[in-house]
Each structure stands twice: as C-alpha cells, then as structure tokens.
Short mmCIF file of C-alpha atoms in Angstrom, two decimals:
data_model
loop_
_atom_site.label_atom_id
_atom_site.label_comp_id
_atom_site.label_asym_id
_atom_site.label_seq_id
_atom_site.Cartn_x
_atom_site.Cartn_y
_atom_site.Cartn_z
CA MET A 1 -13.16 -32.29 -56.58
CA ALA A 2 -13.32 -29.10 -54.49
CA GLU A 3 -11.19 -26.19 -55.55
CA GLU A 4 -7.70 -26.12 -53.99
CA PRO A 5 -7.75 -23.74 -50.99
CA GLY A 6 -5.43 -20.73 -50.86
CA PRO A 7 -3.10 -19.62 -48.04
CA PRO A 8 -4.78 -19.26 -44.63
CA ASN A 9 -4.36 -15.47 -44.34
CA PHE A 10 -5.76 -14.98 -47.84
CA GLN A 11 -8.73 -17.18 -46.97
CA LEU A 12 -9.49 -15.12 -43.87
CA LEU A 13 -9.17 -11.84 -45.80
CA GLU A 14 -11.48 -13.18 -48.46
CA LEU A 15 -14.00 -14.25 -45.78
CA LEU A 16 -13.73 -10.81 -44.15
CA ALA A 17 -14.44 -9.10 -47.49
CA VAL A 18 -17.43 -11.37 -48.11
CA MET A 19 -18.82 -11.03 -44.57
CA SER A 20 -18.63 -7.24 -44.66
CA SER A 21 -21.10 -7.19 -47.58
CA TYR A 22 -23.96 -8.77 -45.60
CA SER A 23 -26.60 -6.65 -43.89
CA ASP A 24 -28.33 -9.26 -41.72
CA GLU A 25 -27.33 -12.24 -39.56
CA ASP A 26 -29.02 -14.98 -41.62
CA SER A 27 -27.25 -13.88 -44.81
CA ALA A 28 -23.93 -13.67 -42.97
CA MET A 29 -24.26 -17.23 -41.60
CA GLY A 30 -25.28 -18.55 -45.03
CA GLY A 31 -22.27 -16.85 -46.62
CA ALA A 32 -19.94 -18.13 -43.87
CA VAL A 33 -20.75 -21.81 -44.48
CA GLU A 34 -20.18 -21.37 -48.21
CA GLN A 35 -16.80 -19.69 -47.64
CA ALA A 36 -15.76 -22.31 -45.04
CA ALA A 37 -16.62 -25.20 -47.36
CA GLN A 38 -14.73 -23.57 -50.24
CA ALA A 39 -11.69 -22.57 -48.15
CA LEU A 40 -11.24 -26.06 -46.68
CA ALA A 41 -12.34 -28.08 -49.71
CA ALA A 42 -15.04 -29.55 -47.51
CA GLU A 43 -18.23 -31.23 -48.59
CA VAL A 44 -20.15 -30.16 -45.51
CA ALA A 45 -20.22 -26.90 -43.51
CA ALA A 46 -22.84 -25.86 -40.96
CA ILE A 47 -23.56 -23.39 -38.19
CA VAL A 48 -25.19 -24.39 -34.93
CA VAL A 49 -26.69 -21.75 -32.63
CA ASP A 50 -28.44 -22.57 -29.37
CA GLY A 51 -28.47 -26.27 -30.21
CA ARG A 52 -30.15 -25.71 -33.58
CA VAL A 53 -28.74 -25.90 -37.11
CA THR A 54 -29.27 -22.40 -38.56
CA ALA A 55 -27.24 -22.72 -41.80
CA CYS A 56 -25.91 -25.73 -43.68
CA ILE A 57 -24.32 -26.67 -47.00
CA GLY A 58 -23.37 -30.05 -48.47
CA PHE A 59 -26.38 -32.18 -47.49
CA PRO A 60 -29.12 -33.14 -49.94
CA ALA A 61 -32.45 -31.46 -49.27
CA ASN A 62 -34.19 -32.85 -46.16
CA ALA A 63 -31.20 -35.05 -45.41
CA VAL A 64 -29.43 -33.00 -42.72
CA VAL A 65 -28.40 -35.32 -39.90
CA ASP A 66 -28.99 -33.00 -36.92
CA ALA A 67 -27.90 -35.59 -34.34
CA ASP A 68 -24.43 -36.02 -35.87
CA LEU A 69 -23.97 -32.29 -36.44
CA LEU A 70 -25.01 -31.44 -32.91
CA ALA A 71 -22.74 -34.12 -31.47
CA VAL A 72 -19.75 -32.69 -33.40
CA ALA A 73 -20.75 -29.15 -32.31
CA ARG A 74 -20.67 -30.33 -28.67
CA HIS A 75 -17.24 -31.90 -29.27
CA GLU A 76 -18.66 -35.33 -28.41
CA ARG A 77 -17.26 -36.79 -31.61
CA ASP A 78 -14.97 -35.77 -34.48
CA THR A 79 -16.70 -37.63 -37.31
CA MET A 80 -20.17 -37.62 -38.80
CA GLU A 81 -22.21 -39.57 -41.29
CA VAL A 82 -22.71 -37.77 -44.60
CA PRO A 83 -25.24 -39.29 -47.02
CA GLY A 84 -23.42 -40.75 -50.01
CA MET A 85 -19.98 -40.34 -48.47
CA GLY A 86 -20.15 -42.35 -45.29
CA CYS A 87 -18.27 -41.38 -42.16
CA CYS A 88 -16.29 -38.14 -42.64
CA PRO A 89 -13.76 -36.33 -40.38
CA ALA A 90 -15.28 -33.18 -38.84
CA VAL A 91 -14.11 -30.18 -36.84
CA SER A 92 -16.12 -27.78 -34.70
CA VAL A 93 -15.02 -24.33 -33.46
CA GLU A 94 -17.04 -22.15 -31.10
CA TRP A 95 -17.15 -18.35 -31.35
CA SER A 96 -18.07 -15.85 -28.66
CA GLY A 97 -20.08 -12.66 -28.84
CA SER A 98 -23.67 -11.52 -28.56
CA ARG A 99 -24.83 -14.62 -30.41
CA ARG A 100 -22.70 -17.66 -29.47
CA GLY A 101 -22.51 -20.70 -31.74
CA GLN A 102 -20.33 -23.27 -33.48
CA LEU A 103 -18.94 -23.53 -36.99
CA VAL A 104 -18.86 -27.22 -38.08
CA VAL A 105 -16.91 -28.41 -41.15
CA ALA A 106 -16.70 -32.01 -42.47
CA ARG A 107 -15.11 -33.59 -45.54
CA ALA A 108 -14.43 -37.00 -46.98
CA GLY A 109 -10.99 -38.46 -46.82
CA GLU A 110 -8.20 -37.22 -44.60
CA GLY A 111 -8.75 -35.27 -41.41
CA PHE A 112 -7.97 -31.60 -40.77
CA SER A 113 -4.44 -30.40 -40.19
CA VAL A 114 -3.45 -28.00 -37.42
CA GLU A 115 -3.23 -25.22 -39.94
CA GLU A 116 -6.69 -25.96 -41.28
CA ARG A 117 -8.12 -26.05 -37.80
CA SER A 118 -6.54 -22.61 -37.29
CA VAL A 119 -8.32 -21.38 -40.41
CA VAL A 120 -11.63 -22.70 -39.07
CA ARG A 121 -11.02 -20.92 -35.75
CA GLY A 122 -10.25 -17.68 -37.61
CA MET A 123 -13.38 -18.03 -39.68
CA ALA A 124 -15.48 -18.70 -36.58
CA ARG A 125 -14.00 -15.68 -34.86
CA LEU A 126 -14.71 -13.46 -37.91
CA LEU A 127 -18.24 -14.83 -38.06
CA GLY A 128 -18.77 -14.07 -34.37
CA LEU A 129 -17.45 -10.53 -34.78
CA THR A 130 -19.63 -10.03 -37.88
CA LEU A 131 -22.75 -11.30 -36.13
CA THR A 132 -22.05 -9.05 -33.14
CA MET A 133 -21.52 -6.08 -35.43
CA LEU A 134 -24.69 -6.84 -37.41
CA ARG A 135 -26.70 -7.24 -34.24
CA THR A 136 -25.31 -3.94 -32.93
CA LEU A 137 -26.09 -2.23 -36.23
CA GLN A 138 -29.56 -3.74 -36.21
CA ALA A 139 -30.14 -2.52 -32.67
CA GLU A 140 -28.90 0.93 -33.62
CA HIS A 141 -31.11 0.87 -36.71
CA THR A 142 -34.09 -0.18 -34.60
CA MET A 143 -33.35 2.56 -32.09
CA ARG A 144 -32.92 5.07 -34.88
CA GLU A 145 -36.21 4.02 -36.45
CA ARG A 146 -37.91 4.23 -33.07
CA SER A 147 -36.35 7.62 -32.48
CA GLU A 148 -37.46 8.77 -35.92
CA ARG A 149 -40.97 7.46 -35.29
CA GLU A 150 -41.05 9.21 -31.93
CA ALA A 151 -39.74 12.41 -33.51
CA ALA A 152 -42.31 12.13 -36.29
CA GLU A 153 -45.06 11.53 -33.74
CA LYS A 154 -43.90 14.50 -31.69
CA ALA A 155 -43.82 16.63 -34.83
CA ARG A 156 -47.32 15.43 -35.72
CA LEU A 157 -48.60 16.20 -32.24
CA LEU A 158 -46.91 19.59 -32.29
CA ASP A 159 -48.44 20.34 -35.69
CA SER A 160 -51.81 19.18 -34.38
CA LEU A 161 -51.47 21.47 -31.36
CA ARG A 162 -50.51 24.37 -33.60
CA GLN A 163 -53.50 23.67 -35.83
CA ARG A 164 -55.75 23.48 -32.80
CA GLN A 165 -54.31 26.75 -31.51
CA ARG A 166 -54.93 28.44 -34.87
CA LEU A 167 -58.47 27.06 -34.88
CA LEU A 168 -59.12 28.41 -31.39
CA GLU A 169 -57.71 31.80 -32.38
CA HIS A 170 -59.98 31.96 -35.43
CA LEU A 171 -63.02 30.87 -33.41
CA PHE A 172 -62.21 33.43 -30.71
CA ASP A 173 -62.04 36.22 -33.31
CA ILE A 174 -65.35 35.08 -34.78
CA GLN A 175 -67.02 34.90 -31.37
CA ARG A 176 -65.72 38.35 -30.51
CA ALA A 177 -67.11 39.74 -33.77
CA ILE A 178 -70.49 38.16 -32.97
CA SER A 179 -70.52 39.53 -29.42
CA ARG A 180 -69.67 43.01 -30.71
CA ARG A 181 -72.55 42.83 -33.18
CA ARG A 182 -70.41 43.24 -36.28
CA PRO A 183 -72.41 43.15 -39.55
CA LEU A 184 -73.47 39.60 -40.38
CA ALA A 185 -71.92 39.70 -43.86
CA GLN A 186 -68.56 40.67 -42.33
CA ILE A 187 -68.73 37.79 -39.85
CA LEU A 188 -69.59 35.26 -42.58
CA ASP A 189 -66.64 36.46 -44.67
CA MET A 190 -64.41 36.04 -41.61
CA ILE A 191 -65.53 32.42 -41.31
CA THR A 192 -64.94 31.48 -44.96
CA SER A 193 -61.49 33.12 -44.91
CA ALA A 194 -60.60 31.36 -41.66
CA ALA A 195 -61.71 27.99 -43.08
CA GLN A 196 -59.46 28.46 -46.11
CA ASP A 197 -56.52 29.52 -43.95
CA LEU A 198 -56.80 26.51 -41.64
CA LEU A 199 -57.74 23.77 -44.13
CA GLY A 200 -55.61 25.11 -46.98
CA ASP A 201 -58.19 24.46 -49.72
CA GLU A 202 -58.53 26.58 -52.82
CA VAL A 203 -62.30 27.04 -52.64
CA VAL A 204 -64.56 27.83 -49.68
CA GLY A 205 -68.22 28.73 -50.04
CA LEU A 206 -71.13 29.37 -47.70
CA TRP A 207 -74.59 28.61 -49.05
CA LEU A 208 -77.84 29.58 -47.34
CA CYS A 209 -81.43 28.60 -48.12
CA ASP A 210 -83.45 31.04 -50.15
CA ALA A 211 -85.89 32.80 -47.82
CA ARG A 212 -88.76 32.16 -50.25
CA ASP A 213 -87.93 28.57 -51.20
CA THR A 214 -86.03 26.30 -48.79
CA THR A 215 -85.37 23.75 -51.57
CA ARG A 216 -82.97 26.22 -53.17
CA ALA A 217 -79.76 27.84 -51.92
CA LYS A 218 -77.64 30.88 -52.71
CA LEU A 219 -73.94 31.56 -52.24
CA VAL A 220 -73.55 34.36 -49.66
CA SER A 221 -69.82 34.27 -48.92
CA ALA A 222 -66.91 32.66 -50.78
CA VAL A 223 -63.16 32.48 -51.27
CA GLY A 224 -61.62 31.22 -54.51
CA LEU A 225 -64.32 32.11 -57.04
CA HIS A 226 -63.36 32.37 -60.70
CA ALA A 227 -62.16 35.89 -61.51
CA ASP A 228 -64.87 36.39 -64.17
CA ILE A 229 -67.79 35.32 -61.98
CA ASP A 230 -70.42 37.94 -61.26
CA ARG A 231 -71.15 38.22 -57.55
CA GLN A 232 -74.88 38.06 -58.33
CA VAL A 233 -74.98 34.27 -57.99
CA PRO A 234 -78.26 32.65 -59.04
CA VAL A 235 -80.40 30.69 -56.62
CA VAL A 236 -79.63 26.97 -57.12
CA PRO A 237 -81.76 23.87 -56.41
CA LEU A 238 -80.21 21.74 -53.66
CA ALA A 239 -80.18 18.75 -56.03
CA ASP A 240 -77.75 20.66 -58.30
CA ALA A 241 -75.47 21.93 -55.53
CA GLY A 242 -73.23 18.84 -55.14
CA ALA A 243 -71.86 18.18 -51.66
CA THR A 244 -73.50 21.39 -50.47
CA GLY A 245 -76.97 20.14 -51.29
CA VAL A 246 -76.33 16.66 -49.87
CA ALA A 247 -75.07 18.11 -46.57
CA MET A 248 -78.20 20.23 -46.28
CA LEU A 249 -80.56 17.39 -47.17
CA THR A 250 -78.89 14.83 -44.87
CA ASP A 251 -77.90 17.23 -42.08
CA ASP A 252 -74.42 15.68 -41.95
CA VAL A 253 -70.84 16.26 -43.06
CA VAL A 254 -70.40 15.01 -46.65
CA VAL A 255 -67.21 14.24 -48.61
CA ARG A 256 -67.36 13.95 -52.40
CA SER A 257 -64.42 12.63 -54.43
CA GLY A 258 -63.68 12.70 -58.14
CA TYR A 259 -64.51 14.97 -61.05
CA ALA A 260 -67.77 13.17 -61.78
CA ASP A 261 -69.22 14.21 -58.42
CA THR A 262 -68.46 17.89 -58.84
CA SER A 263 -71.59 20.01 -59.23
CA GLN A 264 -71.80 21.94 -62.50
CA VAL A 265 -72.77 24.99 -60.48
CA ILE A 266 -69.56 24.74 -58.43
CA THR A 267 -67.58 24.19 -61.63
CA ASP A 268 -69.05 27.34 -63.18
CA LEU A 269 -68.31 29.41 -60.08
CA THR A 270 -64.74 28.20 -59.54
CA GLY A 271 -63.66 27.92 -63.16
CA GLY A 272 -62.68 24.26 -62.82
CA LYS A 273 -63.72 20.89 -61.45
CA LEU A 274 -62.83 20.06 -57.88
CA CYS A 275 -61.07 16.77 -57.19
CA GLU A 276 -62.30 16.63 -53.60
CA SER A 277 -64.96 18.55 -51.70
CA MET A 278 -66.45 18.47 -48.23
CA ALA A 279 -69.51 20.23 -46.84
CA ALA A 280 -71.01 20.63 -43.35
CA PRO A 281 -74.58 21.68 -42.58
CA VAL A 282 -75.39 25.08 -41.09
CA HIS A 283 -78.31 25.63 -38.70
CA ASP A 284 -80.41 28.55 -37.58
CA SER A 285 -82.19 27.93 -34.27
CA GLY A 286 -81.79 24.17 -34.79
CA THR A 287 -83.09 24.04 -38.39
CA VAL A 288 -80.81 23.28 -41.35
CA THR A 289 -80.54 26.49 -43.29
CA GLY A 290 -77.31 26.20 -45.27
CA SER A 291 -73.96 24.52 -45.83
CA LEU A 292 -70.28 25.42 -45.58
CA LEU A 293 -68.25 23.90 -48.44
CA VAL A 294 -64.48 23.46 -48.95
CA GLY A 295 -62.95 22.09 -52.11
CA SER A 296 -59.57 21.37 -53.69
CA TYR A 297 -58.18 20.93 -57.20
CA ARG A 298 -55.37 18.67 -55.91
CA PRO A 299 -55.81 14.98 -56.87
CA ASP A 300 -53.97 13.88 -53.71
CA ARG A 301 -56.21 15.86 -51.35
CA THR A 302 -58.01 13.70 -48.81
CA TYR A 303 -60.13 14.90 -45.93
CA THR A 304 -59.34 13.42 -42.53
CA PRO A 305 -61.68 13.14 -39.53
CA SER A 306 -59.76 16.08 -38.07
CA ASP A 307 -60.55 18.14 -41.19
CA ALA A 308 -64.21 17.22 -40.87
CA GLN A 309 -64.17 18.27 -37.21
CA THR A 310 -62.58 21.61 -38.13
CA LEU A 311 -65.14 22.29 -40.87
CA ARG A 312 -67.98 21.39 -38.52
CA ALA A 313 -66.60 23.87 -35.95
CA PHE A 314 -66.67 26.66 -38.52
CA ALA A 315 -70.16 25.62 -39.67
CA GLU A 316 -71.38 25.73 -36.07
CA HIS A 317 -70.05 29.28 -35.75
CA VAL A 318 -71.95 30.21 -38.91
CA SER A 319 -75.01 28.80 -37.13
CA LEU A 320 -74.16 30.85 -34.05
CA ALA A 321 -73.81 34.03 -36.11
CA LEU A 322 -77.09 33.44 -37.95
CA THR A 323 -79.03 32.64 -34.79
CA ASP A 324 -77.59 35.64 -32.98
CA ALA A 325 -78.30 37.98 -35.88
CA ASN A 326 -81.90 36.80 -36.13
CA THR A 327 -82.35 37.08 -32.36
CA VAL A 328 -81.01 40.62 -32.39
CA ASP A 329 -83.26 41.47 -35.34
CA ARG A 330 -86.32 40.11 -33.55
CA MET A 331 -85.39 42.04 -30.42
CA TYR A 332 -84.86 45.16 -32.51
CA GLN A 333 -88.26 44.74 -34.09
CA ALA A 334 -89.86 44.22 -30.68
CA PHE A 335 -88.36 47.38 -29.19
CA ARG A 336 -88.27 49.65 -32.24
CA ASP A 337 -90.95 51.54 -34.05
CA SER A 338 -91.52 49.60 -37.27
CA LEU A 339 -91.88 52.75 -39.38
CA THR A 340 -89.12 55.09 -38.18
CA GLY A 341 -86.71 52.71 -36.46
CA LEU A 342 -86.75 54.86 -33.33
CA ALA A 343 -87.27 53.30 -29.91
CA SER A 344 -90.77 52.01 -29.30
CA ARG A 345 -92.96 53.65 -26.68
CA GLY A 346 -92.60 50.66 -24.37
CA LEU A 347 -88.79 50.62 -24.58
CA PHE A 348 -88.65 54.39 -24.06
CA LEU A 349 -90.76 54.21 -20.92
CA ASP A 350 -88.67 51.34 -19.50
CA LEU A 351 -85.41 53.23 -20.07
CA LEU A 352 -86.87 56.41 -18.61
CA ARG A 353 -88.07 54.51 -15.54
CA GLU A 354 -84.53 53.16 -14.98
CA ARG A 355 -83.09 56.70 -15.09
CA LEU A 356 -85.63 58.01 -12.63
CA ARG A 357 -85.06 55.14 -10.21
CA ALA A 358 -81.32 55.85 -10.31
CA ALA A 359 -82.09 59.52 -9.51
CA GLU A 360 -80.05 60.66 -12.51
CA HIS A 361 -80.44 64.05 -14.14
CA VAL A 362 -82.77 63.66 -17.11
CA ALA A 363 -84.35 66.17 -19.49
CA LEU A 364 -87.37 65.07 -21.52
CA LEU A 365 -88.50 66.67 -24.79
CA PHE A 366 -92.04 66.06 -26.02
CA VAL A 367 -92.08 66.79 -29.79
CA ASP A 368 -95.32 67.12 -31.74
CA LEU A 369 -95.33 67.92 -35.48
CA ASP A 370 -97.35 71.02 -36.31
CA ARG A 371 -98.78 70.47 -39.77
CA PHE A 372 -98.64 66.71 -40.18
CA LYS A 373 -102.42 66.43 -40.67
CA VAL A 374 -102.25 68.66 -43.76
CA VAL A 375 -99.86 66.26 -45.52
CA ASN A 376 -101.69 63.16 -44.32
CA ASP A 377 -105.13 64.44 -45.42
CA THR A 378 -103.88 65.89 -48.70
CA LEU A 379 -101.64 63.08 -50.01
CA GLY A 380 -102.77 60.05 -47.99
CA HIS A 381 -101.34 57.82 -45.32
CA ALA A 382 -98.37 56.62 -47.44
CA ALA A 383 -97.19 60.20 -47.83
CA GLY A 384 -97.78 60.76 -44.12
CA ASP A 385 -95.59 57.77 -43.31
CA SER A 386 -92.83 59.11 -45.57
CA LEU A 387 -93.00 62.44 -43.77
CA LEU A 388 -92.70 60.75 -40.38
CA VAL A 389 -89.59 58.87 -41.52
CA VAL A 390 -87.95 62.08 -42.75
CA MET A 391 -88.74 63.94 -39.53
CA ALA A 392 -87.53 61.04 -37.37
CA ASN A 393 -84.20 61.00 -39.18
CA ARG A 394 -83.81 64.77 -38.82
CA LEU A 395 -84.61 64.61 -35.12
CA LYS A 396 -82.12 61.81 -34.54
CA SER A 397 -79.38 63.75 -36.33
CA GLN A 398 -79.48 66.45 -33.63
CA ILE A 399 -79.00 64.29 -30.53
CA ARG A 400 -76.10 62.43 -28.95
CA ASP A 401 -75.51 58.66 -29.15
CA THR A 402 -76.39 58.45 -25.47
CA ASP A 403 -79.75 60.15 -25.98
CA ILE A 404 -82.88 58.13 -26.71
CA ALA A 405 -85.44 59.18 -29.32
CA ALA A 406 -88.79 57.43 -29.55
CA ARG A 407 -92.02 57.63 -31.49
CA LEU A 408 -94.85 57.63 -28.97
CA GLY A 409 -97.59 57.35 -31.57
CA GLY A 410 -99.02 59.26 -34.53
CA ASP A 411 -96.91 62.36 -35.06
CA GLU A 412 -95.67 62.53 -31.47
CA PHE A 413 -92.04 61.95 -30.54
CA ALA A 414 -90.08 62.05 -27.30
CA VAL A 415 -86.39 62.52 -26.60
CA MET A 416 -84.68 61.52 -23.35
CA LEU A 417 -81.49 63.48 -22.59
CA PRO A 418 -79.56 61.76 -19.76
CA GLY A 419 -77.14 63.91 -17.80
CA LEU A 420 -78.75 67.27 -18.65
CA ALA A 421 -79.65 69.15 -15.49
CA THR A 422 -80.27 72.73 -16.65
CA THR A 423 -82.93 74.46 -18.71
CA ARG A 424 -80.28 76.03 -20.91
CA GLU A 425 -78.82 72.67 -22.00
CA ALA A 426 -82.24 71.22 -22.80
CA ALA A 427 -83.28 74.41 -24.62
CA GLY A 428 -80.20 74.19 -26.83
CA VAL A 429 -81.17 70.71 -27.99
CA ALA A 430 -84.78 71.84 -28.56
CA GLN A 431 -83.61 74.76 -30.69
CA ARG A 432 -81.51 72.50 -32.90
CA ILE A 433 -84.41 70.10 -33.37
CA LEU A 434 -86.83 72.92 -34.19
CA ARG A 435 -84.41 74.28 -36.78
CA VAL A 436 -84.09 71.00 -38.76
CA LEU A 437 -87.77 70.09 -38.41
CA GLY A 438 -88.73 73.55 -39.68
CA GLU A 439 -86.82 73.15 -42.93
CA PRO A 440 -88.88 72.46 -46.08
CA VAL A 441 -89.58 68.82 -46.89
CA VAL A 442 -90.57 67.39 -50.29
CA ILE A 443 -93.20 64.65 -50.23
CA ALA A 444 -94.64 63.15 -53.43
CA GLY A 445 -93.12 65.97 -55.43
CA ARG A 446 -94.62 68.73 -53.27
CA GLU A 447 -92.85 70.94 -50.78
CA PHE A 448 -94.22 71.37 -47.26
CA LEU A 449 -93.26 73.37 -44.18
CA VAL A 450 -94.19 71.25 -41.20
CA GLY A 451 -92.34 72.39 -38.07
CA ALA A 452 -92.89 71.21 -34.51
CA SER A 453 -93.84 72.23 -30.99
CA ILE A 454 -91.66 71.02 -28.11
CA GLY A 455 -92.34 70.77 -24.40
CA ILE A 456 -89.44 70.35 -21.96
CA ALA A 457 -89.54 68.79 -18.50
CA LEU A 458 -86.66 68.17 -16.08
CA ASN A 459 -86.89 65.42 -13.52
CA ALA A 460 -87.37 66.59 -9.95
CA PRO A 461 -87.38 64.92 -6.53
CA ASP A 462 -91.16 64.62 -6.65
CA VAL A 463 -91.09 62.80 -10.02
CA SER A 464 -90.60 59.03 -9.91
CA ASP A 465 -93.11 57.83 -12.48
CA PRO A 466 -92.27 58.14 -16.21
CA ALA A 467 -95.91 59.08 -16.84
CA ASP A 468 -95.54 62.14 -14.60
CA LEU A 469 -92.49 63.43 -16.46
CA ILE A 470 -94.12 62.77 -19.84
CA ARG A 471 -97.29 64.56 -18.65
CA ARG A 472 -95.29 67.64 -17.69
CA ALA A 473 -93.50 67.82 -21.03
CA ASP A 474 -96.82 67.22 -22.79
CA ILE A 475 -98.44 70.10 -20.90
CA ALA A 476 -95.57 72.41 -21.84
CA MET A 477 -95.83 71.33 -25.49
CA TYR A 478 -99.58 71.98 -25.52
CA GLN A 479 -98.95 75.51 -24.24
CA VAL A 480 -96.66 76.08 -27.23
CA LYS A 481 -99.48 74.92 -29.53
CA ARG A 482 -101.89 77.41 -27.92
CA ASN A 483 -99.39 80.22 -28.34
CA GLY A 484 -98.86 79.75 -32.09
CA ARG A 485 -96.76 76.58 -32.59
CA SER A 486 -93.15 76.14 -33.81
CA GLY A 487 -91.43 76.78 -30.50
CA TYR A 488 -90.51 75.23 -27.20
CA ARG A 489 -91.43 75.76 -23.55
CA LEU A 490 -90.21 74.45 -20.22
CA PHE A 491 -92.83 72.99 -17.90
CA SER A 492 -93.68 75.13 -14.87
CA GLU A 493 -96.28 74.90 -12.14
CA ASP A 494 -97.95 78.17 -13.17
CA ILE A 495 -99.52 76.66 -16.29
CA GLN A 496 -103.29 77.00 -15.66
CA PRO A 497 -105.06 73.96 -14.20
CA ALA A 498 -107.70 73.87 -16.93
CA LEU A 499 -105.02 73.39 -19.57
CA THR A 500 -103.45 70.68 -17.46
CA GLU A 501 -106.68 68.75 -17.20
CA THR A 502 -107.31 68.92 -20.95
CA THR A 503 -103.79 67.75 -21.74
CA ILE A 504 -103.92 64.88 -19.25
CA GLU A 505 -107.17 63.65 -20.74
CA ALA A 506 -105.68 63.78 -24.25
CA ARG A 507 -102.59 61.79 -23.26
CA THR A 508 -104.21 59.07 -21.19
CA PRO A 509 -103.04 56.14 -23.46
CA ILE A 510 -99.41 57.10 -22.92
CA GLU A 511 -99.87 57.23 -19.20
CA GLN A 512 -101.45 53.81 -19.23
CA ASP A 513 -98.47 52.36 -21.12
CA ALA A 514 -96.08 54.04 -18.70
CA ARG A 515 -97.78 52.45 -15.71
CA SER A 516 -98.18 48.97 -17.24
#
C-alpha cells in the first residue's frame, strides 16, 4: 500500500522544497512524478510535453501505454489501463509557462476527490513555474557563458594585439640600430634580450657557425647563462647542440620537449636541463649560418605556432643584421686602404670630383713622408708597413670628421678639407699634421724621425678635374722637397715649368686613376 498522503498545503510545500533543489528540467520532471505519486498514493504518475511522455513512474520497464496516457492528457478519457492493475481512474492537469505540458496521475481503486484534484493542479502549477525558472536560469547561464567566452576571446585578441605591438616595437628598434650601423655585437644582444622579453623564457642563445668549420657553432650572444659560466664558450659540433644544431641542419624551426632531448652543452651553459626548447635558423645572404634558441625550465611550457612565428621574426632580423654587417664590411674593404684603413685612392677621387662639381670650397693637402725609404730599406717591408699605419693614425688625429684622408700609394697621402677657402685655414691644418708626423716614432725597437712634406692647393674656377687639383698640390709638395723637406707650400703659378713637367711625369698613375 502507498504511504498515506499528508494535508494538501504540506504536500505542495514539500514539492516546492524538492523542486527547488533541481538544476535542470529533466531532473525536475522526474522528481515531480515521484512526488505526485507519493502525495496522492498513486501507482502511476507521468508528464506529457508536446504529445510525448517525458517522465513516468509506476509502469514496468517497456510497458508504458502511450496511447492511454496521451488520451488522458488530452482529457479524452478519465481512466487508463495499467499492466497488472487493469483499468484505473486517472486525472490530468495542464500547466502554462515557457514549456507547456500535462501532469497525469492514475491509481487503482477509487477516483480522485475534488481536494486531490486541487493538489494535482497545485503540483502542475509548481512544476510549470519550476520549469520556467529553470529554463530562464539556463538561458541566463548560456548567455553568461557566451558573454564570458566573448570576453575571454576579446581579452585573448587584446593580448595578442599587445604582443604584436611589442614585437613590432622591438623589431623597429632593431631595424633602427641596423640602419644606424650600431656595432654588430650590440645589435645581436638587443635581439636576444628582446626575444626573452617577448617570449618570457629563461634562456635565449644565439649560435653562429665557426668561420673555419661550418659543422661547428659558437654561442655569440645569450641571456640566462649560469652565473659561473665563462664567456669563452667552446666551439661545439652541431650534432651536440640539441635543437640549435637540428634547426641549422634542417633549416627549419625545431621544438624539443623533455629532459632527455636537452643538449649536454646547453645544460652546462645554463646550469640545468631545459624542459622545452625551440630554435629557428639564421641566414647570412641566404645561407644557414646559425640558430636562435629559446628554452624554459617550466614543465608546463609549450610553444605555440604564434611563438614559433615570433622566434622566426627575431631570427630573420639576426639574418638581416649579419647580412648588413657583412655588406658594409665588404664595401669598407672595397673603398678603404687595406693597410691603413684610410680612404682608398678611388674613393678619394670620387668624393673630390663630387665637391668640385658642386663648386664647393675645397683645400687639398698632398702629404709625402720624408724618410720612409730609410726605414723600409733598413728594417724591411713589414717595418715599413708598421710605420705607414702609425703615420696614417697621426694624420687622421689632426683632421675633422668631415675631412677625408686617403692613402694614394706608397708613402703618399692626401687630405681633402671641404669648406676651407683660405690659405691660412689650410696652412693651419698642414702645420698640425707636420708637427705630429715630425715626432719620433719607434719601429722594431728603433727610434726614427721621419717627417713629411706637404703641398697645398685650393680649388679655383678653372679646376674641374680632380687630377688637376692633385697635380697642383703635388707640384707644391715637390717644391718643398727641393727646398729641404719637412714643410708645406701653397701651389702658385710661378713655380717653374721644368719642375711642373717633372712632377707631372712622376704622378701620371694618379692622374690616370682620377680620369678613369
């Protein structure tokens, strides 16, 4: 026998308490049929929604008679067949709300009293209110989740934009340093520091191929080295360089996970084994010449495609810096005297030609060492080269940054002084140069007094060819030589023609270069 039901109000309060504990509609409907059956001492209770039985109690498994239940729900009949109990009185009450349906209750024996029907109506109404509330809460929860997802996506996009902005700022600073010809080592340190700042890893290292053996690499810039590590890092075979070596050998971005994959070399340098590392190849003029590595000690560190893209961007800027530095070096070598580092004769003539074409004021000094042959013949060519380097450095120390000093060949030098229009200004520079070149110089343990003779020529309206201006300064210098050396003279037209012809013949190679 079913348990004797309590007073109607108590039954509704009990149902309300039970219904308030459910968090979804299916659970609420399942709980409602149980409470209805218990409250009315009924053998059968069911819920019909949209012409379909959604919850039921009191029928054996697979024995629900949908046709009878649906007929009662539609108020077409007030009895139904229940397996094992025959025809039983039934009552159906409809509830309103966002999800309309019917609560159906049936029991053997006597029918339902007016009071019991009132209880069923109350239960149906509570169920309808509960389902509406749960649906509203579910909708709010769905909206909240969607809002949270949208907020999270916006936050992710904002963070991505901030990261991209930081990346662009770093790359701009690096490009500016390259364009301003900052020292290569300084630029490479900028890149490794920027990579650590943006990716947040503990270790960043830049490896470049050894110039003498491309199968080996050396660390040239790093962040996060072990405090006790000597900066004189040994040259390492690529096979022993972990992700660094693989990136260089495969010319691709490489990610290595786990302690077992950590190179012993990296372990020695960092003072611990990396849990995760990633490396991108570095190129110089299209050829793989190194690798940029980042690594982390955090077990939960994983590298995303975005991280790989960021690392590749930094690696490409290493490539840009290397290629630019090598290009500048090759240009420097092409336009500089290989011994003294002064401008080459060809570069000097080109720059002088530009000044003359622009009709600018230019003073030209032709400097010839006086006793160079003594050192060269006494101690040999190596000592002569050392003397030339010393004299070139002394000469350069006495001119402005805007002036151009060149070695024309042998022991002959030239200095172009843009903007000087008077003899007095040019003579002042010549005097300073004579003073420093006349100081004693020690070569191979022996002291020598070398000195120099200087000819000065100022450009004039009738001078448009660099060879003509050089010839005039050369003639003036040769007059100093004839008069005892170690002095200077300004070119003038009264220098005897015979001397002019001799000097021109002696300087023919320079003239040929000037006109080529």
